[in-house]
mmCIF file of C-alpha atoms in Angstrom:
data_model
loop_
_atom_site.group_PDB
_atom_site.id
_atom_site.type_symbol
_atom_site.label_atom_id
_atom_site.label_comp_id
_atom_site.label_asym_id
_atom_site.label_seq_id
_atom_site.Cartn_x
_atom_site.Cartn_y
_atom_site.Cartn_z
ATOM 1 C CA UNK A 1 56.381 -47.813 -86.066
ATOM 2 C CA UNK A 2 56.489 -51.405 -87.551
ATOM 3 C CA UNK A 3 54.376 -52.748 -89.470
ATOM 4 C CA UNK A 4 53.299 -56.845 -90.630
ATOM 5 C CA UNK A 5 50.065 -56.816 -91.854
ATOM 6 C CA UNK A 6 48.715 -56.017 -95.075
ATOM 7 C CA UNK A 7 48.709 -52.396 -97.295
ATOM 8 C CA UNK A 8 45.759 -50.206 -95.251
ATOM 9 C CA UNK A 9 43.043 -49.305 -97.583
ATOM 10 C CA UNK A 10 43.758 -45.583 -98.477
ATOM 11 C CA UNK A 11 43.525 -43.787 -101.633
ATOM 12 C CA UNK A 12 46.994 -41.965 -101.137
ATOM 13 C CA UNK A 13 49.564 -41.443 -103.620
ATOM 14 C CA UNK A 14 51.692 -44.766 -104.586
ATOM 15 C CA UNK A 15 55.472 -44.062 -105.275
ATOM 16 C CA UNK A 16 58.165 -46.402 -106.004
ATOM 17 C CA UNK A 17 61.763 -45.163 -104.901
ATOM 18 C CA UNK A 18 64.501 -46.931 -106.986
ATOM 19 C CA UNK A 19 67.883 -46.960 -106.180
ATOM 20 C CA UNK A 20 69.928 -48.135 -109.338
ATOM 21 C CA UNK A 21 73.069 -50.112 -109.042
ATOM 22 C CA UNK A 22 76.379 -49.616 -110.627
ATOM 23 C CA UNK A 23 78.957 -51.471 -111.293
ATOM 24 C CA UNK A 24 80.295 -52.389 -107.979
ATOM 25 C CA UNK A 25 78.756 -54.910 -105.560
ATOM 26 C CA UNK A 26 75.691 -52.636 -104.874
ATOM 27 C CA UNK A 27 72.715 -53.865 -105.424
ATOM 28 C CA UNK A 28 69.120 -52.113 -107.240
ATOM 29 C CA UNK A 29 66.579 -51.871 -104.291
ATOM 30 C CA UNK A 30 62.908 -51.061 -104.953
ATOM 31 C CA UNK A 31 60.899 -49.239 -101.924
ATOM 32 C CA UNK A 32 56.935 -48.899 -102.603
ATOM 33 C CA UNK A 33 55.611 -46.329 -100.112
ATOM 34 C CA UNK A 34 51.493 -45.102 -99.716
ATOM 35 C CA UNK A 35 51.480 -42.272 -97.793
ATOM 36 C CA UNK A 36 52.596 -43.486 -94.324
ATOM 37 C CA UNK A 37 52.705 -47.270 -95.111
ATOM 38 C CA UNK A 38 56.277 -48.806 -96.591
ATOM 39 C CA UNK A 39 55.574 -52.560 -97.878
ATOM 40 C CA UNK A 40 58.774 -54.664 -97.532
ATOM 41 C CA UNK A 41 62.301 -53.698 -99.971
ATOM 42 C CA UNK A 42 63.588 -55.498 -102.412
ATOM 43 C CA UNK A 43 66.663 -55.515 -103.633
ATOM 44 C CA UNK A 44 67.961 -57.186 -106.870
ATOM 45 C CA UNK A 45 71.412 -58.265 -107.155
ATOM 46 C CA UNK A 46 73.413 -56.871 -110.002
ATOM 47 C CA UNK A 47 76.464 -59.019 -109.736
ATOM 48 C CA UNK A 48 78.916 -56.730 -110.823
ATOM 49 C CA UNK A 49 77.017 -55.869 -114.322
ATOM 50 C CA UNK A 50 74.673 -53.619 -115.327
ATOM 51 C CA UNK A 51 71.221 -54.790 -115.843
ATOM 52 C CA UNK A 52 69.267 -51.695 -116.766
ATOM 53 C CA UNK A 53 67.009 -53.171 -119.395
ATOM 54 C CA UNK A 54 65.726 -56.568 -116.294
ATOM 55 C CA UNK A 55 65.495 -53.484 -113.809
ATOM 56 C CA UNK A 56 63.104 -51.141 -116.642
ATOM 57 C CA UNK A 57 61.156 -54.112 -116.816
ATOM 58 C CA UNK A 58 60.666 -54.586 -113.466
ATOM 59 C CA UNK A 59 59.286 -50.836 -113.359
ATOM 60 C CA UNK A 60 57.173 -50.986 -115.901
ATOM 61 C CA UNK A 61 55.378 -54.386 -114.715
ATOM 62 C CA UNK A 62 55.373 -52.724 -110.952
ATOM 63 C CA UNK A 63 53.040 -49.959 -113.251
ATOM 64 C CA UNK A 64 51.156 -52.331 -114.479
ATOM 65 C CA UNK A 65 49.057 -53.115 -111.763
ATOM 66 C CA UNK A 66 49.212 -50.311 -109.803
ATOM 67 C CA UNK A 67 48.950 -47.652 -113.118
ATOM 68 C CA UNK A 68 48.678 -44.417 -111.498
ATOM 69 C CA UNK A 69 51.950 -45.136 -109.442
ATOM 70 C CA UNK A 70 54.731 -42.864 -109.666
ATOM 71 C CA UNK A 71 58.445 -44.338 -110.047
ATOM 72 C CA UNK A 72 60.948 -42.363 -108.672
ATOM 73 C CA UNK A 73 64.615 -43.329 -110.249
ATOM 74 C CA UNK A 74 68.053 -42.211 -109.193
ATOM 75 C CA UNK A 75 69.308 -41.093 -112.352
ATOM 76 C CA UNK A 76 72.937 -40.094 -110.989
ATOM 77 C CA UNK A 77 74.933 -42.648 -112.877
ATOM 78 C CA UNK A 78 73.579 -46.309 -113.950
ATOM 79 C CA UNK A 79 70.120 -45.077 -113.072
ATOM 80 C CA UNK A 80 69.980 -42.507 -116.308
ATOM 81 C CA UNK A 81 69.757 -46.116 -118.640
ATOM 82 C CA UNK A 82 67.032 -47.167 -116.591
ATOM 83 C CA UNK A 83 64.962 -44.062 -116.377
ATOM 84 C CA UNK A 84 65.414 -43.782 -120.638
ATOM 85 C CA UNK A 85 64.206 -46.854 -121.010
ATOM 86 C CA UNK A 86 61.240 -46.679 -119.237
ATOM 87 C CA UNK A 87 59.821 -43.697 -120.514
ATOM 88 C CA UNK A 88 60.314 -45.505 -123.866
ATOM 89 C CA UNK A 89 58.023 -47.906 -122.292
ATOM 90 C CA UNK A 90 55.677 -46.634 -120.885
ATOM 91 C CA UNK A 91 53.749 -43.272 -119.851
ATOM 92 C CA UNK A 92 56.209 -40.416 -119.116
ATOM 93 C CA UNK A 93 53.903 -38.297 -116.752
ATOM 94 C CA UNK A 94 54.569 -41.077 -114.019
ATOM 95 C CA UNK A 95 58.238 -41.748 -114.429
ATOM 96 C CA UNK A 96 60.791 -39.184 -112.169
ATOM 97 C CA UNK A 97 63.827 -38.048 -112.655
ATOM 98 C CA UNK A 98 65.619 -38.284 -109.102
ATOM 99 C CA UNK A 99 68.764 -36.251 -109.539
ATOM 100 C CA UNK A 100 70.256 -35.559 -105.731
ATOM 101 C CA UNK A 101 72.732 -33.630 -107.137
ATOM 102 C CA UNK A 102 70.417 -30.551 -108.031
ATOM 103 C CA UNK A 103 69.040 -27.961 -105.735
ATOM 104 C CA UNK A 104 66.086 -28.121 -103.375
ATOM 105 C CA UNK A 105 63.959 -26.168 -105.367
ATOM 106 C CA UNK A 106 60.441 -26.762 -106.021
ATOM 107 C CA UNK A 107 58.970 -23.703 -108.708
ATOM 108 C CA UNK A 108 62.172 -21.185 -107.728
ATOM 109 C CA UNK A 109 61.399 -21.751 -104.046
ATOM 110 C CA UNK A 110 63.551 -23.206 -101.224
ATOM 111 C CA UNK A 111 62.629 -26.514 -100.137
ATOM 112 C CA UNK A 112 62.637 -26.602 -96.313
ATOM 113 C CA UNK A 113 62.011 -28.991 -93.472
ATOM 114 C CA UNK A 114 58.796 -29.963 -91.641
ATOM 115 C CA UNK A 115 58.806 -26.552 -89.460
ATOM 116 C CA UNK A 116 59.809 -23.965 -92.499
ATOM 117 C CA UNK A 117 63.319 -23.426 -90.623
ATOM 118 C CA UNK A 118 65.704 -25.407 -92.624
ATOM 119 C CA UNK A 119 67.301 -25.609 -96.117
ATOM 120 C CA UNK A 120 69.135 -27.867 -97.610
ATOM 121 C CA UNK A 121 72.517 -27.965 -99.898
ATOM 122 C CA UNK A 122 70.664 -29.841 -102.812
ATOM 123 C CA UNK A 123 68.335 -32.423 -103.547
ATOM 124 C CA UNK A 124 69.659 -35.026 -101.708
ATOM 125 C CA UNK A 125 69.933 -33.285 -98.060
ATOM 126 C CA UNK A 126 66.057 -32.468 -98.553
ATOM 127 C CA UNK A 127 65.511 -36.116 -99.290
ATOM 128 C CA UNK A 128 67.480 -37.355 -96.417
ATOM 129 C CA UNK A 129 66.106 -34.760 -94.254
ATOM 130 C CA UNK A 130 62.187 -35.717 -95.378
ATOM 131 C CA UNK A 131 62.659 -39.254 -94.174
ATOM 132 C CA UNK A 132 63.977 -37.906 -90.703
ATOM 133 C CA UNK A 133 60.596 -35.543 -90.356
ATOM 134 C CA UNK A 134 58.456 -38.275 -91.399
ATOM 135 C CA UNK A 135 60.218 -41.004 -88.969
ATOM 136 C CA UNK A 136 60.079 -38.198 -86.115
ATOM 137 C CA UNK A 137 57.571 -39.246 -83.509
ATOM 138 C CA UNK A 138 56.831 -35.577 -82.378
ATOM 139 C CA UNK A 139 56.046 -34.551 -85.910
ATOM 140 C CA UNK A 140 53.137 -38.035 -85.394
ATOM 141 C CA UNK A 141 53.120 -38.570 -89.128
ATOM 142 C CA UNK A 142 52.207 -42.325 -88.493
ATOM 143 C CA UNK A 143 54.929 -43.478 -90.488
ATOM 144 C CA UNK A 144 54.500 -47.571 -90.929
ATOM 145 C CA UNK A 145 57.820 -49.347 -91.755
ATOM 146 C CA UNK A 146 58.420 -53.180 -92.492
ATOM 147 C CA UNK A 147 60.729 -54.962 -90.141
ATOM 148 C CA UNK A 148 63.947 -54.859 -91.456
ATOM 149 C CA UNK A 149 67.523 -54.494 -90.014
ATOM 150 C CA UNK A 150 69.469 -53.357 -92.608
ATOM 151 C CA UNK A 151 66.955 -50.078 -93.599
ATOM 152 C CA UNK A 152 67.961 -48.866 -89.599
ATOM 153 C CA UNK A 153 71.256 -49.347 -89.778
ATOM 154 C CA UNK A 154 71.406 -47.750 -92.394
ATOM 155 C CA UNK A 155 69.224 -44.565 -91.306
ATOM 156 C CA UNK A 156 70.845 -44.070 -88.278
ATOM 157 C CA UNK A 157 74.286 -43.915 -89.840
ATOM 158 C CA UNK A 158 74.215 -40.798 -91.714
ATOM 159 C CA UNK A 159 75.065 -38.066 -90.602
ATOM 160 C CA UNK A 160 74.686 -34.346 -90.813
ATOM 161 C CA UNK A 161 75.723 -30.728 -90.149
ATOM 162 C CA UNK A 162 75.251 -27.381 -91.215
ATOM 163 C CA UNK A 163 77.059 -25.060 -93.796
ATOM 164 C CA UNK A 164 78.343 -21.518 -93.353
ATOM 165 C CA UNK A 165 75.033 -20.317 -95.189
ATOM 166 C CA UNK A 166 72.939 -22.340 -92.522
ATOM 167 C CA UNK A 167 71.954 -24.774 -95.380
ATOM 168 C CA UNK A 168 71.730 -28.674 -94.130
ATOM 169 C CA UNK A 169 74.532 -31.024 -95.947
ATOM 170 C CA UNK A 170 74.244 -34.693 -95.564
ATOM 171 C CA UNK A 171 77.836 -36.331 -95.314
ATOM 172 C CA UNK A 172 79.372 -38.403 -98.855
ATOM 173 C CA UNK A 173 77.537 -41.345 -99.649
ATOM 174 C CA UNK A 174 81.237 -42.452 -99.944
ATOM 175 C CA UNK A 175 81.997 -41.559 -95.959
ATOM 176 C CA UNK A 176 78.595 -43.584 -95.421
ATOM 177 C CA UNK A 177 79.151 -46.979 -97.218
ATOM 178 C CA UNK A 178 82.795 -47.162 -95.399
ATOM 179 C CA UNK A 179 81.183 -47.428 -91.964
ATOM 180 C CA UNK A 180 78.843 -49.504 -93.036
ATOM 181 C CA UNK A 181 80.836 -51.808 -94.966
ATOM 182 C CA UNK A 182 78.250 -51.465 -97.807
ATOM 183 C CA UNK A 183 76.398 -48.823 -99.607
ATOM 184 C CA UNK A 184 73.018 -47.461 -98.512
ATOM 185 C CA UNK A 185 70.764 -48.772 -100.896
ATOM 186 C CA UNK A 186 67.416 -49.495 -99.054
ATOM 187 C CA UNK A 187 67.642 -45.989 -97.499
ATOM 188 C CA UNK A 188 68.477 -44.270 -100.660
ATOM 189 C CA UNK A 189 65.297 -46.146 -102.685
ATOM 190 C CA UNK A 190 63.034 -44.833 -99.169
ATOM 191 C CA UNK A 191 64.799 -41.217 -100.025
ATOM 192 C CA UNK A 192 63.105 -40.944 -103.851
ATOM 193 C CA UNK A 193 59.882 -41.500 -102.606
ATOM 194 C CA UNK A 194 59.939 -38.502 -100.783
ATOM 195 C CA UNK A 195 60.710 -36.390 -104.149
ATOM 196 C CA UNK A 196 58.121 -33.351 -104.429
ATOM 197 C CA UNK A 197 55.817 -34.730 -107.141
ATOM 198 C CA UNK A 198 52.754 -32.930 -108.921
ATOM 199 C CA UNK A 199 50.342 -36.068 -109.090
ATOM 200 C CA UNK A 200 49.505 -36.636 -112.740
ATOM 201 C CA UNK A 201 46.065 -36.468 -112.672
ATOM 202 C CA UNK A 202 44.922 -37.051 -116.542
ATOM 203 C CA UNK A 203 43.337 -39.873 -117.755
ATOM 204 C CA UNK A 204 44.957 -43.125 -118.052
ATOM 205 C CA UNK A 205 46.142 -43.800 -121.319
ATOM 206 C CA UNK A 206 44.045 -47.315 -121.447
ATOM 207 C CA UNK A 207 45.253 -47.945 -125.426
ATOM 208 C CA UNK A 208 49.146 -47.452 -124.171
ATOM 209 C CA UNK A 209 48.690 -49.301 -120.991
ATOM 210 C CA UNK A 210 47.106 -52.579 -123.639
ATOM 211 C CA UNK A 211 50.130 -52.391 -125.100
ATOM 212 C CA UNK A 212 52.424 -52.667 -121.737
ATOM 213 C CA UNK A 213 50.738 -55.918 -121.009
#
């Protein structure tokens, strides 16, 4: 389902997927998901450099107005700068460490799709595999997504299959980006917001969060 209008009024949780860019022509995109609403992507442009200290920035001011907001970062590669630096800057509790790379474990126990039947490889096939459940229409999650092309080309390009163990494993991003001509970002920033979270729930820091703005 699309969606134009403005954020609905819920109190859900706030996450922001980032997808950090290396040193190639992808770019950093930013996906800020409540619950079943997605507002519009953005990506930055790194033009070939690395710009973790613009992109921190960017995270922390995101924080600043929305302060119990939780950033998740793809820290496989450029993305470990980024995530230092922000918990540097600001409060740790909210900051995630989005590593696709390790297993789909959640306190010693499998991860596993919508119906309890699948597992995954690692972190990354869960991910992947969230987004799918949640776009499902028979699963009637009520999934709101902004108009844009490139997010479902992207989505509907990856593809899948199972393991001799029965585990799900989500093809190379590398296999991905040569079909597409590009690399995945927008999907991969939509990905990290589905990262199992326990919601910080202490009290703000208000004397840290003075000194963020």
């Amino acid at each position: 389902k699309l969606v134009q209008g403005k954020e609905p009024v819920s109190d859900e949780l706030r996450l922001l997927g980032v997808d950090v860019a290396g040193m190639g022509r992808d770019s950093t995109c930013f996906c800020e998901r409540k619950g079943k609403w997605v507002a519009e992507l953005r990506s930055r442009n790194s033009g070939g450099q690395a710009d973790h200290m613009a992109i921190s920035g960017e995270i922390v001011a995101w924080r600043k107005r929305f302060p119990r907001m939780i950033a998740s970062i793809d820290t496989i590669g450029e993305g470990a700068g980024v995530y230092s630096r922000c918990i540097e800057l600001d409060d740790k509790r909210y900051i995630i460490s989005c590593k696709y790379s390790e297993g789909a474990k959640q306190s010693d126990r499998d991860l596993t799709d919508i119906t309890g039947q699948y597992k995954f490889i690692n972190m990354r096939a869960y991910l992947f595999w969230c987004v799918r459940d949640w776009l499902n229409p028979k699963n009637n999650t009520g999934a709101m997504l902004p108009p844009d092309s490139q997010l479902a080309e992207e989505a509907m390009e990856i593809r899948w299959s199972f393991r001799s163990d029965g585990k799900i494993f989500i093809e190379p991003k590398e296999d991905i980006k040569k079909r597409l001509e590009r690399s995945p970002d927008k999907f991969d920033a939509l990905a990290n917001t589905f990262y199992p979270v326990h919601t910080a729930r202490q009290a703000i820091d208000l004397e840290r969060l003075s000194k963020m703005i």
